[in-house]
Amino acid sequence: MVKPDPTSTPKPRFTLPRRSVTSALLGTTAFWLTQPSTSVSRALAHEAAEAPYKPEFFTAEEYSFLTAATERLFPKDHNGPGATELGVPEFIDRQMQTPYGVGDNWYMSAPFQEGPANLGYQLPLVPRALYRRGIAALEQYVLQHYGKNFAALSAQTQDTILTALEGGSIQLHDIPGRTFFEQLRTNTLEGAFSDPLYGGNHNLGGWLMLGFPGARADFMDWVNQEGAAYPLPPVSISGQTA
Amino acid sequence: MSKRHSFSKRTVSLTALRSVGAIAVCLSGIGAALAAPSTPDAALIEKGRYIAAASDCSACHSVQGREEYTGGMAFALPFGTIHSTNITPDPEHGIGAYTEEEFSRAIRRGIRKDGSTLYPAMPYPSYARMTDEDMHALYVYFHNGIAPSAAQPPKNTIPWPLSMRWPLIFWRGIFSPSPEKARKTTQAAYDDMVLARGAYLVEGPGHCGACHSPRGLAMQEKALSTQEGDAYLSGGAAVDGYIPPSLRADDRTGLGRWSEDDIASFLATGRNQKGEAFGSMTPAIMHGTQNLSAADLHAIAHYLHHLGPSRLKEKPWVYDPRVTNELHQGRTTERGAMLYVNNCAACHRTDGAGYPDVFPPLAGNPVIMSADPASLVHIVQSGATLPAMHKAPSALTMPSFEGHLSDQEIADVVTFIRQSWGNNAPPVSRRDVEKLKKTMPPRNLSEGPIPQN
Amino acid sequence: MNTKNADAIIVGAGWAGTIMAKELTEAGLSVILLERGKEHTTAVEGAYPDSIDELRGAVRKRLFQNLAKTTVTIRNTIDQTALPYRQLAAFLPGEGVGGAGLHWSGVHFRADPNDLRLRSAMEERYGKKFIPKDMNLQDYGVTYEELEPFFDKAEKVFGTSGTAYTVKGKVMGDGNVFAPDRSSDFPLPAMKDTFSASTFRKAAKDAGYHPYSLPAANASQPYTNPYGCQMGPCNFCGYCSGYDCYLYSKASPNVNILPALRQDKRFKIIANAHVLRVDLDGSKTKATGVTYLDTTTQKETSLKADLVILSAFQFHNVHLMLLSGIGKPYDPVKNTGTIGRNFVYQTITTSRVWLPENSYTNQFVGAGGVGVAIDDFNSMNFDHGPLGFVGGSPVWVNQAGMKPIAAALGTGGHGTPRWGAGYKDALVDTYKHSLAIDAHGSNMAYRDVYLDLDPTWKDAYGLPLLRMTFTWKDNDIRMNQYVVNKIAPIARAMGATKVSLNHLEFGQPFDTRHYQTTHLGGGAIMGDNPQTSALNRYLQSWDVSNVFVIGSNAFPQGMGYNPTGTVAALAYWSAHHIRTIYLKSPGPMVQA
């Protein structure tokens, strides 16, 4: 049995964050009923142009881990931009400020009891707590073994650590390394490929890589053109094009 | 509550009793006496209900969320705001104190019980054509078919001296025909019974011309019947920001390519293969025409169909597939084309044909080709909802694009739509869009109940 | 009963609940429909383009059940401790008006006639001994011929697109040669083939199989159904499964039934009403109404009615029966009781085929119900004799609109990288040039696979959670492996450069972490024997005769086909007999 963590159900600050008046509400239905998405998206783009993103949930140290780790998971290469350029760390930080960050639709009633992996997630930790405790434990592990923070390590060493997490050979105190890894991988890929409305997928870079048309949502002319590639570039919900 | 911007059919002041006090006291006795007579037969009440629907009384005298016919709809006029009145049989707050003769005089001549003249937004120049028989049924219905209500609409806010009604007497004298004369012109013209019925419904109770005919300098309709010339139903001035199109056989800007079935289906359900109702036509169908019999709707359609075009130089619209072919191949270089593909084509298709009955075609649509782009721009800005009708329970919605597209983008995409697939309307500039923003109707779904489907 | 609130109370506003409400109001009854979730309106939450949002939709699961309020516990075997299903993954029940009918894909089948009487049909062909002892193989107690008018009615209400094989015995066209005869054609012609589907169609045909267009409740043309409700046509935007269709072109209770129902003054819908129990009288043989919690005010209300219809999601129906004491809970050890018996699922695996680099599969183009299938290995369309298993799978290309987050999360594994540089190459290649082929198979019922109440965990209202005891059995794994192996030659004929076949492995338990299907079934099944079924052939409770339980909970085993078409037909079938028999003489319609 894992003891419930007192920080596992934090009172999220659903107050308006400093930089964006809307990011706290992204992901809630109430938001969608009251706000035209365009104004949000344009505000985000405006902010991004003004200054680099400052995290609200993650500390500077946590954020530097997040930036380094997500870039290894989704590196810049000949296919296109990596996690950093796509704004993945920003996306994850913003997500922590939505109901998702506190596991709003997860069943989080006690008792919490470990079982076989195939019966699913059984930790008493919501995403915010998973990151907070997981990053702290991992940095502690990295410091012990390598004498540096994760972000300061070579890409090769970072990959070694991530591989070990994925394979389950690192335990982050009461969090299995694999569980932490899956959370990180999932949110990284979400950030690379979700609508730019949420702070990731900058300049539609994720969609361009895949040839995904975005929010146009009309393929009547392209149901079957005998294997030809769809020709039009992507468009976001707010009308941003690439 | 929507604000009305024009001196339209929706402007009404049947019983704006500003000094209710003294009158009310002496009327209450009469009201009691009126309630006493033997119950009129149900068939007559039903007939009255039907005529009320054909006359679309409810569209102006009812407000969403309040009892029917209790008035209160606001009409913002250049010189103040007036409100439609309570026309339930309440003797004090409604029209319970009206005798049948007074009732008939108010509706057909525009003269109130107290002898003053109604604001001519009450379409008495059209109602003048209504028969005595219909007036009787209507009277019986309004006194016995609906419940009295003491609801009081807000007070009118027209400042003195404009609040004086006596100058309206002259207006009425010049522009409103006497019932006797009006009835003669309508009746004399037709041998075809269906045509005659259609003419009666359109020119009389239906008062279609109140919106769909142009008005003169004194706000009078330039023609009140087909005998009075081709201006009749050739399209009116903006109502609530939308342009009532020509109902004549104008090929590009009227109903030239609508069949009788198209017209009847539109009036019954607010939708057909060619288009969908928006703006003030929606309540006109909801409260009015959807309640009419198929025979009457066809009579209306038959009559409208027989009207010739008013714009004789209009070249017939022919579908041009050039843009369709370009878009089908993913070529979107034309100004506005990419915006169309990204925002409009999902429902209205790259061929502009839409999905008939559900999402209206833009190719060849008379609303799109209207010289004044107000309807099109306003629909793009505000979106539109066609609510459930009795025979078509699905509500269909187009989202608002205001805030999603910039003024320039709206101008570009609207121009693209007005000039593709054979459409040939003049371009729309950013300045036009900016100007139209001032008269933009309330955003879709920003008022009233949400369609639940 | 003088103080009743309505003639009938219906629990759950999905397909089953809205069909029952429509039918009962047509019969003149006043109806209150209770829905635990909120109202859903296409024009608001489903508006274009805001709803074209994978993160908010399928990923954050805006239309799905909120597990924080209530969930289930799951274990594989009786000797294990079941643990809560804490995050939505393996299956995705809906929540709110429309239920799963709002977020479904749209594949709309009629049950195969043999599947409705599978024990009888298998015994007739292969003998009694063919059926394993621990397999609770049963007939539905209703035949295809009896259900045909109701399948037909449901298709007309749903605006289903498809190609018939025979209508009234006459061959019509290029439909499914294994499909049973129909009384009329599909209301709309089949949807077009995507490139991946037409490639599969050709290869399957060349291989001697019998490809056909999936019957889809995605409208191929504008459509007005018998209720006057309108559908737009599908433009293959791909936002079906997990979404409310902004084009009104995917059939849903919201689009196809509720607009008409809401015009009826006898009908009332109450959202945010979580039903806690069906109230029974002292004899436990008659329901007096239901008690629900208004989840916005936390106020508990009891409503009284003559008739109670349970039409919540499959396992919620079973849960409510167990919480309310309707019928006798199933005991797998003693093999007694019926509530919770024959809990079934489906055996679904997805294989992947890569085409050459000059072929773009444009996987984002699609619709939930569209595709090409073969039934050559489904139901009893092939010889099970030498194979030694019961059941089968249709095999199909159902390109439903693959979106980037799902593609990214699903790429890698099985020895290929799940992140890093090599991963990105694979992701881009897989997204642009591959397609999926599903084996969408049956799942049989077993004595030790069942539902009951969990002894430990409670929902937000203090009630015990439902407990699932479920795992894959050898019979179904054998079936899945047999059918998946048939995919390889078809894939090669399609010009595959690479094929990744995916099938179940022996000894591999049910894994709750990965989406498989939301097609859960059984637990309160229909049949002709009150000892082995919870409901009679009219879906009426054997034990409490004024309670009807409508849904896939009635399926004695999981069929290869998607369940919605059969659920809808069973709802119309049950409603028809309530209208024509029950209302005239309330009481058990079949004597036990």
mmCIF file of C-alpha atoms in Angstrom, chain B residues 70-333:
data_model
loop_
_atom_site.group_PDB
_atom_site.id
_atom_site.type_symbol
_atom_site.label_atom_id
_atom_site.label_comp_id
_atom_site.label_asym_id
_atom_site.label_seq_id
_atom_site.Cartn_x
_atom_site.Cartn_y
_atom_site.Cartn_z
ATOM 1 C CA THR B 70 -48.674 40.205 -23.970
ATOM 2 C CA GLY B 71 -46.512 42.528 -26.050
ATOM 3 C CA GLY B 72 -43.278 44.151 -24.969
ATOM 4 C CA MET B 73 -41.156 43.708 -28.057
ATOM 5 C CA ALA B 74 -38.923 46.742 -28.361
ATOM 6 C CA PHE B 75 -38.510 48.675 -31.587
ATOM 7 C CA ALA B 76 -35.605 51.063 -31.600
ATOM 8 C CA LEU B 77 -36.509 53.908 -33.922
ATOM 9 C CA PRO B 78 -34.347 56.887 -34.745
ATOM 10 C CA PHE B 79 -36.421 59.050 -32.433
ATOM 11 C CA GLY B 80 -36.976 56.692 -29.505
ATOM 12 C CA THR B 81 -38.069 53.226 -28.540
ATOM 13 C CA ILE B 82 -41.607 51.958 -28.746
ATOM 14 C CA HIS B 83 -42.935 48.626 -27.546
ATOM 15 C CA SER B 84 -45.561 46.330 -28.931
ATOM 16 C CA THR B 85 -48.658 46.165 -26.806
ATOM 17 C CA ASN B 86 -50.589 43.623 -24.813
ATOM 18 C CA ILE B 87 -53.375 42.363 -27.099
ATOM 19 C CA THR B 88 -54.829 39.777 -24.746
ATOM 20 C CA PRO B 89 -58.481 40.304 -23.719
ATOM 21 C CA ASP B 90 -57.526 41.902 -20.425
ATOM 22 C CA PRO B 91 -59.855 44.941 -20.290
ATOM 23 C CA GLU B 92 -57.324 47.132 -18.542
ATOM 24 C CA HIS B 93 -53.955 46.156 -19.976
ATOM 25 C CA GLY B 94 -55.082 44.519 -23.188
ATOM 26 C CA ILE B 95 -57.846 44.990 -25.701
ATOM 27 C CA GLY B 96 -60.700 43.470 -23.729
ATOM 28 C CA ALA B 97 -62.543 46.766 -23.784
ATOM 29 C CA TYR B 98 -62.596 47.065 -27.568
ATOM 30 C CA THR B 99 -65.913 46.508 -29.297
ATOM 31 C CA GLU B 100 -65.743 44.552 -32.529
ATOM 32 C CA GLU B 101 -66.137 47.748 -34.494
ATOM 33 C CA GLU B 102 -63.307 49.433 -32.602
ATOM 34 C CA PHE B 103 -61.168 46.348 -32.977
ATOM 35 C CA SER B 104 -61.760 46.279 -36.705
ATOM 36 C CA ARG B 105 -61.108 49.990 -37.010
ATOM 37 C CA ALA B 106 -57.786 49.674 -35.226
ATOM 38 C CA ILE B 107 -56.603 46.813 -37.378
ATOM 39 C CA ARG B 108 -57.856 47.957 -40.768
ATOM 40 C CA ARG B 109 -57.672 51.725 -40.415
ATOM 41 C CA GLY B 110 -55.025 52.238 -37.745
ATOM 42 C CA ILE B 111 -57.280 54.159 -35.390
ATOM 43 C CA ARG B 112 -57.147 53.358 -31.698
ATOM 44 C CA LYS B 113 -60.087 53.137 -29.406
ATOM 45 C CA ASP B 114 -59.322 56.664 -28.196
ATOM 46 C CA GLY B 115 -59.338 57.969 -31.749
ATOM 47 C CA SER B 116 -55.619 58.570 -32.100
ATOM 48 C CA THR B 117 -53.576 57.059 -34.892
ATOM 49 C CA LEU B 118 -51.356 54.024 -34.596
ATOM 50 C CA TYR B 119 -47.713 54.117 -35.597
ATOM 51 C CA PRO B 120 -47.796 52.795 -39.129
ATOM 52 C CA ALA B 121 -45.452 49.951 -38.332
ATOM 53 C CA MET B 122 -48.700 48.252 -37.452
ATOM 54 C CA PRO B 123 -49.414 47.145 -41.019
ATOM 55 C CA TYR B 124 -52.954 48.480 -41.262
ATOM 56 C CA PRO B 125 -52.432 49.540 -44.886
ATOM 57 C CA SER B 126 -52.238 45.772 -45.617
ATOM 58 C CA TYR B 127 -54.758 44.635 -43.020
ATOM 59 C CA ALA B 128 -57.210 47.042 -44.687
ATOM 60 C CA ARG B 129 -57.772 44.241 -47.208
ATOM 61 C CA MET B 130 -59.044 41.754 -44.657
ATOM 62 C CA THR B 131 -62.648 40.633 -44.948
ATOM 63 C CA ASP B 132 -65.355 41.381 -42.394
ATOM 64 C CA GLU B 133 -65.727 37.653 -41.895
ATOM 65 C CA ASP B 134 -62.047 37.261 -41.004
ATOM 66 C CA MET B 135 -62.189 40.318 -38.771
ATOM 67 C CA HIS B 136 -65.093 38.780 -36.889
ATOM 68 C CA ALA B 137 -63.274 35.500 -36.354
ATOM 69 C CA LEU B 138 -60.169 37.342 -35.270
ATOM 70 C CA TYR B 139 -62.184 39.399 -32.801
ATOM 71 C CA VAL B 140 -63.802 36.328 -31.332
ATOM 72 C CA TYR B 141 -60.452 34.617 -31.018
ATOM 73 C CA PHE B 142 -58.763 37.532 -29.292
ATOM 74 C CA HIS B 143 -61.629 37.811 -26.824
ATOM 75 C CA ASN B 144 -62.454 34.188 -26.196
ATOM 76 C CA GLY B 145 -59.570 32.097 -27.430
ATOM 77 C CA ILE B 146 -56.752 33.370 -25.303
ATOM 78 C CA ALA B 147 -56.340 34.113 -21.627
ATOM 79 C CA PRO B 148 -56.340 37.720 -20.437
ATOM 80 C CA SER B 149 -53.076 38.912 -18.977
ATOM 81 C CA ALA B 150 -52.311 41.995 -16.939
ATOM 82 C CA ALA B 151 -48.730 42.079 -18.178
ATOM 83 C CA GLN B 152 -47.632 45.577 -19.060
ATOM 84 C CA PRO B 153 -45.032 46.194 -21.726
ATOM 85 C CA PRO B 154 -42.412 48.841 -20.969
ATOM 86 C CA LYS B 155 -43.345 52.437 -21.658
ATOM 87 C CA ASN B 156 -42.452 54.028 -24.959
ATOM 88 C CA THR B 157 -39.638 56.532 -24.819
ATOM 89 C CA ILE B 158 -40.440 58.874 -27.649
ATOM 90 C CA PRO B 159 -39.890 62.442 -26.467
ATOM 91 C CA TRP B 160 -42.369 65.248 -27.027
ATOM 92 C CA PRO B 161 -43.139 66.664 -29.569
ATOM 93 C CA LEU B 162 -42.480 63.517 -31.591
ATOM 94 C CA SER B 163 -44.684 61.572 -29.213
ATOM 95 C CA MET B 164 -47.680 63.490 -30.536
ATOM 96 C CA ARG B 165 -49.692 61.263 -32.743
ATOM 97 C CA TRP B 166 -51.898 63.768 -34.537
ATOM 98 C CA PRO B 167 -49.528 64.254 -37.513
ATOM 99 C CA LEU B 168 -49.956 60.557 -38.224
ATOM 100 C CA ILE B 169 -53.526 61.275 -39.222
ATOM 101 C CA PHE B 170 -52.239 62.888 -42.386
ATOM 102 C CA TRP B 171 -49.916 59.979 -43.071
ATOM 103 C CA ARG B 172 -52.801 57.614 -42.684
ATOM 104 C CA GLY B 173 -55.001 59.715 -44.922
ATOM 105 C CA ILE B 174 -52.469 59.734 -47.728
ATOM 106 C CA PHE B 175 -50.922 56.277 -47.573
ATOM 107 C CA SER B 176 -53.450 53.921 -46.039
ATOM 108 C CA PRO B 177 -56.318 52.855 -48.244
ATOM 109 C CA SER B 178 -59.816 52.563 -46.908
ATOM 110 C CA PRO B 179 -60.863 48.949 -46.329
ATOM 111 C CA GLU B 180 -63.641 49.290 -48.887
ATOM 112 C CA LYS B 181 -61.307 50.501 -51.600
ATOM 113 C CA ALA B 182 -58.555 48.069 -50.707
ATOM 114 C CA ARG B 183 -60.855 45.093 -50.816
ATOM 115 C CA LYS B 184 -62.245 46.056 -54.211
ATOM 116 C CA THR B 185 -58.834 46.223 -55.883
ATOM 117 C CA THR B 186 -57.784 42.854 -54.566
ATOM 118 C CA GLN B 187 -61.010 41.054 -55.332
ATOM 119 C CA ALA B 188 -61.528 42.403 -58.789
ATOM 120 C CA ALA B 189 -58.287 41.205 -60.255
ATOM 121 C CA TYR B 190 -58.467 37.407 -60.350
ATOM 122 C CA ASP B 191 -60.587 34.739 -61.985
ATOM 123 C CA ASP B 192 -58.288 32.028 -60.671
ATOM 124 C CA MET B 193 -59.537 31.198 -57.167
ATOM 125 C CA VAL B 194 -56.127 29.969 -55.992
ATOM 126 C CA LEU B 195 -54.461 33.123 -57.235
ATOM 127 C CA ALA B 196 -57.118 35.230 -55.557
ATOM 128 C CA ARG B 197 -56.615 33.398 -52.267
ATOM 129 C CA GLY B 198 -52.851 33.838 -52.565
ATOM 130 C CA ALA B 199 -53.211 37.542 -53.310
ATOM 131 C CA TYR B 200 -55.510 37.973 -50.334
ATOM 132 C CA LEU B 201 -53.113 36.221 -47.973
ATOM 133 C CA VAL B 202 -49.987 37.998 -49.232
ATOM 134 C CA GLU B 203 -51.388 41.493 -49.694
ATOM 135 C CA GLY B 204 -53.802 41.328 -46.766
ATOM 136 C CA PRO B 205 -53.208 39.491 -43.501
ATOM 137 C CA GLY B 206 -49.730 38.235 -44.500
ATOM 138 C CA HIS B 207 -48.548 41.845 -45.008
ATOM 139 C CA CYS B 208 -45.452 40.519 -46.795
ATOM 140 C CA GLY B 209 -44.881 43.908 -48.393
ATOM 141 C CA ALA B 210 -44.286 45.522 -45.023
ATOM 142 C CA CYS B 211 -40.780 44.079 -45.188
ATOM 143 C CA HIS B 212 -40.352 42.965 -48.769
ATOM 144 C CA SER B 213 -41.517 46.134 -50.578
ATOM 145 C CA PRO B 214 -39.430 49.275 -50.801
ATOM 146 C CA ARG B 215 -40.615 52.292 -48.884
ATOM 147 C CA GLY B 216 -40.812 55.920 -49.898
ATOM 148 C CA LEU B 217 -39.578 59.045 -48.165
ATOM 149 C CA ALA B 218 -42.466 59.053 -45.719
ATOM 150 C CA MET B 219 -41.782 55.398 -44.939
ATOM 151 C CA GLN B 220 -44.846 54.400 -46.930
ATOM 152 C CA GLU B 221 -44.716 51.205 -48.965
ATOM 153 C CA LYS B 222 -44.245 52.207 -52.594
ATOM 154 C CA ALA B 223 -46.833 49.671 -53.682
ATOM 155 C CA LEU B 224 -49.372 47.835 -51.567
ATOM 156 C CA SER B 225 -50.515 45.312 -54.145
ATOM 157 C CA THR B 226 -49.476 43.882 -57.456
ATOM 158 C CA GLN B 227 -51.798 46.338 -59.219
ATOM 159 C CA GLU B 228 -49.778 49.211 -57.857
ATOM 160 C CA GLY B 229 -46.698 48.309 -59.839
ATOM 161 C CA ASP B 230 -43.523 46.245 -60.067
ATOM 162 C CA ALA B 231 -42.093 47.797 -56.936
ATOM 163 C CA TYR B 232 -44.440 45.579 -54.975
ATOM 164 C CA LEU B 233 -42.404 42.866 -53.159
ATOM 165 C CA SER B 234 -39.288 43.836 -55.065
ATOM 166 C CA GLY B 235 -37.219 43.842 -51.872
ATOM 167 C CA GLY B 236 -37.185 46.101 -48.849
ATOM 168 C CA ALA B 237 -34.884 47.959 -46.530
ATOM 169 C CA ALA B 238 -32.937 46.301 -43.741
ATOM 170 C CA VAL B 239 -34.898 44.774 -40.872
ATOM 171 C CA ASP B 240 -32.797 43.867 -37.839
ATOM 172 C CA GLY B 241 -29.748 44.194 -40.042
ATOM 173 C CA TYR B 242 -30.968 41.832 -42.739
ATOM 174 C CA ILE B 243 -32.151 42.737 -46.217
ATOM 175 C CA PRO B 244 -35.575 41.358 -47.160
ATOM 176 C CA PRO B 245 -35.002 40.066 -50.694
ATOM 177 C CA SER B 246 -37.267 40.438 -53.686
ATOM 178 C CA LEU B 247 -40.091 37.908 -53.680
ATOM 179 C CA ARG B 248 -40.647 38.470 -57.407
ATOM 180 C CA ALA B 249 -39.314 36.382 -60.254
ATOM 181 C CA ASP B 250 -35.938 38.118 -60.349
ATOM 182 C CA ASP B 251 -33.528 35.427 -61.459
ATOM 183 C CA ARG B 252 -30.457 36.332 -59.419
ATOM 184 C CA THR B 253 -31.845 38.419 -56.583
ATOM 185 C CA GLY B 254 -35.407 37.157 -56.228
ATOM 186 C CA LEU B 255 -37.346 33.925 -56.308
ATOM 187 C CA GLY B 256 -36.988 33.420 -60.062
ATOM 188 C CA ARG B 257 -35.587 29.917 -59.641
ATOM 189 C CA TRP B 258 -37.767 28.800 -56.755
ATOM 190 C CA SER B 259 -40.613 26.419 -57.588
ATOM 191 C CA GLU B 260 -43.989 26.660 -55.908
ATOM 192 C CA ASP B 261 -43.028 23.646 -53.824
ATOM 193 C CA ASP B 262 -39.824 25.394 -52.767
ATOM 194 C CA ILE B 263 -41.818 28.390 -51.553
ATOM 195 C CA ALA B 264 -44.446 26.318 -49.779
ATOM 196 C CA SER B 265 -41.824 24.179 -48.065
ATOM 197 C CA PHE B 266 -39.900 27.272 -46.992
ATOM 198 C CA LEU B 267 -42.994 28.813 -45.421
ATOM 199 C CA ALA B 268 -43.899 25.539 -43.705
ATOM 200 C CA THR B 269 -40.498 24.670 -42.251
ATOM 201 C CA GLY B 270 -38.130 27.604 -42.732
ATOM 202 C CA ARG B 271 -35.967 25.513 -45.058
ATOM 203 C CA ASN B 272 -35.900 24.039 -48.519
ATOM 204 C CA GLN B 273 -33.438 22.911 -51.172
ATOM 205 C CA LYS B 274 -32.539 26.506 -52.054
ATOM 206 C CA GLY B 275 -32.093 28.186 -48.719
ATOM 207 C CA GLU B 276 -32.990 28.708 -45.101
ATOM 208 C CA ALA B 277 -34.760 31.428 -43.177
ATOM 209 C CA PHE B 278 -32.787 33.917 -41.107
ATOM 210 C CA GLY B 279 -33.389 37.190 -39.336
ATOM 211 C CA SER B 280 -36.995 38.311 -38.886
ATOM 212 C CA MET B 281 -38.286 35.775 -41.381
ATOM 213 C CA THR B 282 -37.653 33.082 -38.776
ATOM 214 C CA PRO B 283 -40.266 34.332 -36.279
ATOM 215 C CA ALA B 284 -42.599 35.114 -39.180
ATOM 216 C CA ILE B 285 -42.502 31.430 -40.096
ATOM 217 C CA MET B 286 -42.460 30.161 -36.547
ATOM 218 C CA HIS B 287 -45.446 32.208 -35.339
ATOM 219 C CA GLY B 288 -47.131 32.538 -38.689
ATOM 220 C CA THR B 289 -46.793 30.597 -41.866
ATOM 221 C CA GLN B 290 -45.882 27.190 -40.438
ATOM 222 C CA ASN B 291 -49.401 27.109 -39.019
ATOM 223 C CA LEU B 292 -51.098 27.583 -42.396
ATOM 224 C CA SER B 293 -52.661 24.785 -44.410
ATOM 225 C CA ALA B 294 -50.811 23.255 -47.317
ATOM 226 C CA ALA B 295 -53.499 24.660 -49.626
ATOM 227 C CA ASP B 296 -52.944 28.193 -48.369
ATOM 228 C CA LEU B 297 -49.162 27.882 -48.590
ATOM 229 C CA HIS B 298 -49.513 26.734 -52.165
ATOM 230 C CA ALA B 299 -51.876 29.606 -52.880
ATOM 231 C CA ILE B 300 -49.237 32.008 -51.555
ATOM 232 C CA ALA B 301 -46.579 30.282 -53.647
ATOM 233 C CA HIS B 302 -48.821 30.320 -56.693
ATOM 234 C CA TYR B 303 -49.425 34.020 -56.307
ATOM 235 C CA LEU B 304 -45.742 34.894 -55.752
ATOM 236 C CA HIS B 305 -44.843 32.742 -58.719
ATOM 237 C CA HIS B 306 -47.151 34.699 -60.950
ATOM 238 C CA LEU B 307 -45.461 38.018 -60.138
ATOM 239 C CA GLY B 308 -43.044 38.986 -62.869
ATOM 240 C CA PRO B 309 -39.499 40.167 -62.282
ATOM 241 C CA SER B 310 -38.872 43.747 -61.198
ATOM 242 C CA ARG B 311 -35.304 43.903 -62.455
ATOM 243 C CA LEU B 312 -35.666 43.200 -66.146
ATOM 244 C CA LYS B 313 -31.985 43.541 -67.015
ATOM 245 C CA GLU B 314 -30.834 40.784 -64.661
ATOM 246 C CA LYS B 315 -29.046 38.077 -66.638
ATOM 247 C CA PRO B 316 -30.096 34.568 -65.648
ATOM 248 C CA TRP B 317 -27.687 32.853 -63.283
ATOM 249 C CA VAL B 318 -25.742 29.940 -64.760
ATOM 250 C CA TYR B 319 -23.485 27.693 -62.689
ATOM 251 C CA ASP B 320 -19.795 28.214 -63.434
ATOM 252 C CA PRO B 321 -17.607 25.258 -62.356
ATOM 253 C CA ARG B 322 -14.268 27.043 -62.625
ATOM 254 C CA VAL B 323 -13.797 27.716 -58.903
ATOM 255 C CA THR B 324 -15.056 24.253 -58.029
ATOM 256 C CA ASN B 325 -12.433 22.641 -60.223
ATOM 257 C CA GLU B 326 -9.678 24.817 -58.771
ATOM 258 C CA LEU B 327 -10.607 23.996 -55.182
ATOM 259 C CA HIS B 328 -11.078 20.321 -55.925
ATOM 260 C CA GLN B 329 -7.460 20.187 -57.002
ATOM 261 C CA GLY B 330 -6.322 22.025 -53.892
ATOM 262 C CA ARG B 331 -5.571 25.274 -55.731
ATOM 263 C CA THR B 332 -6.472 28.157 -53.453
ATOM 264 C CA THR B 333 -4.570 31.122 -54.856
#
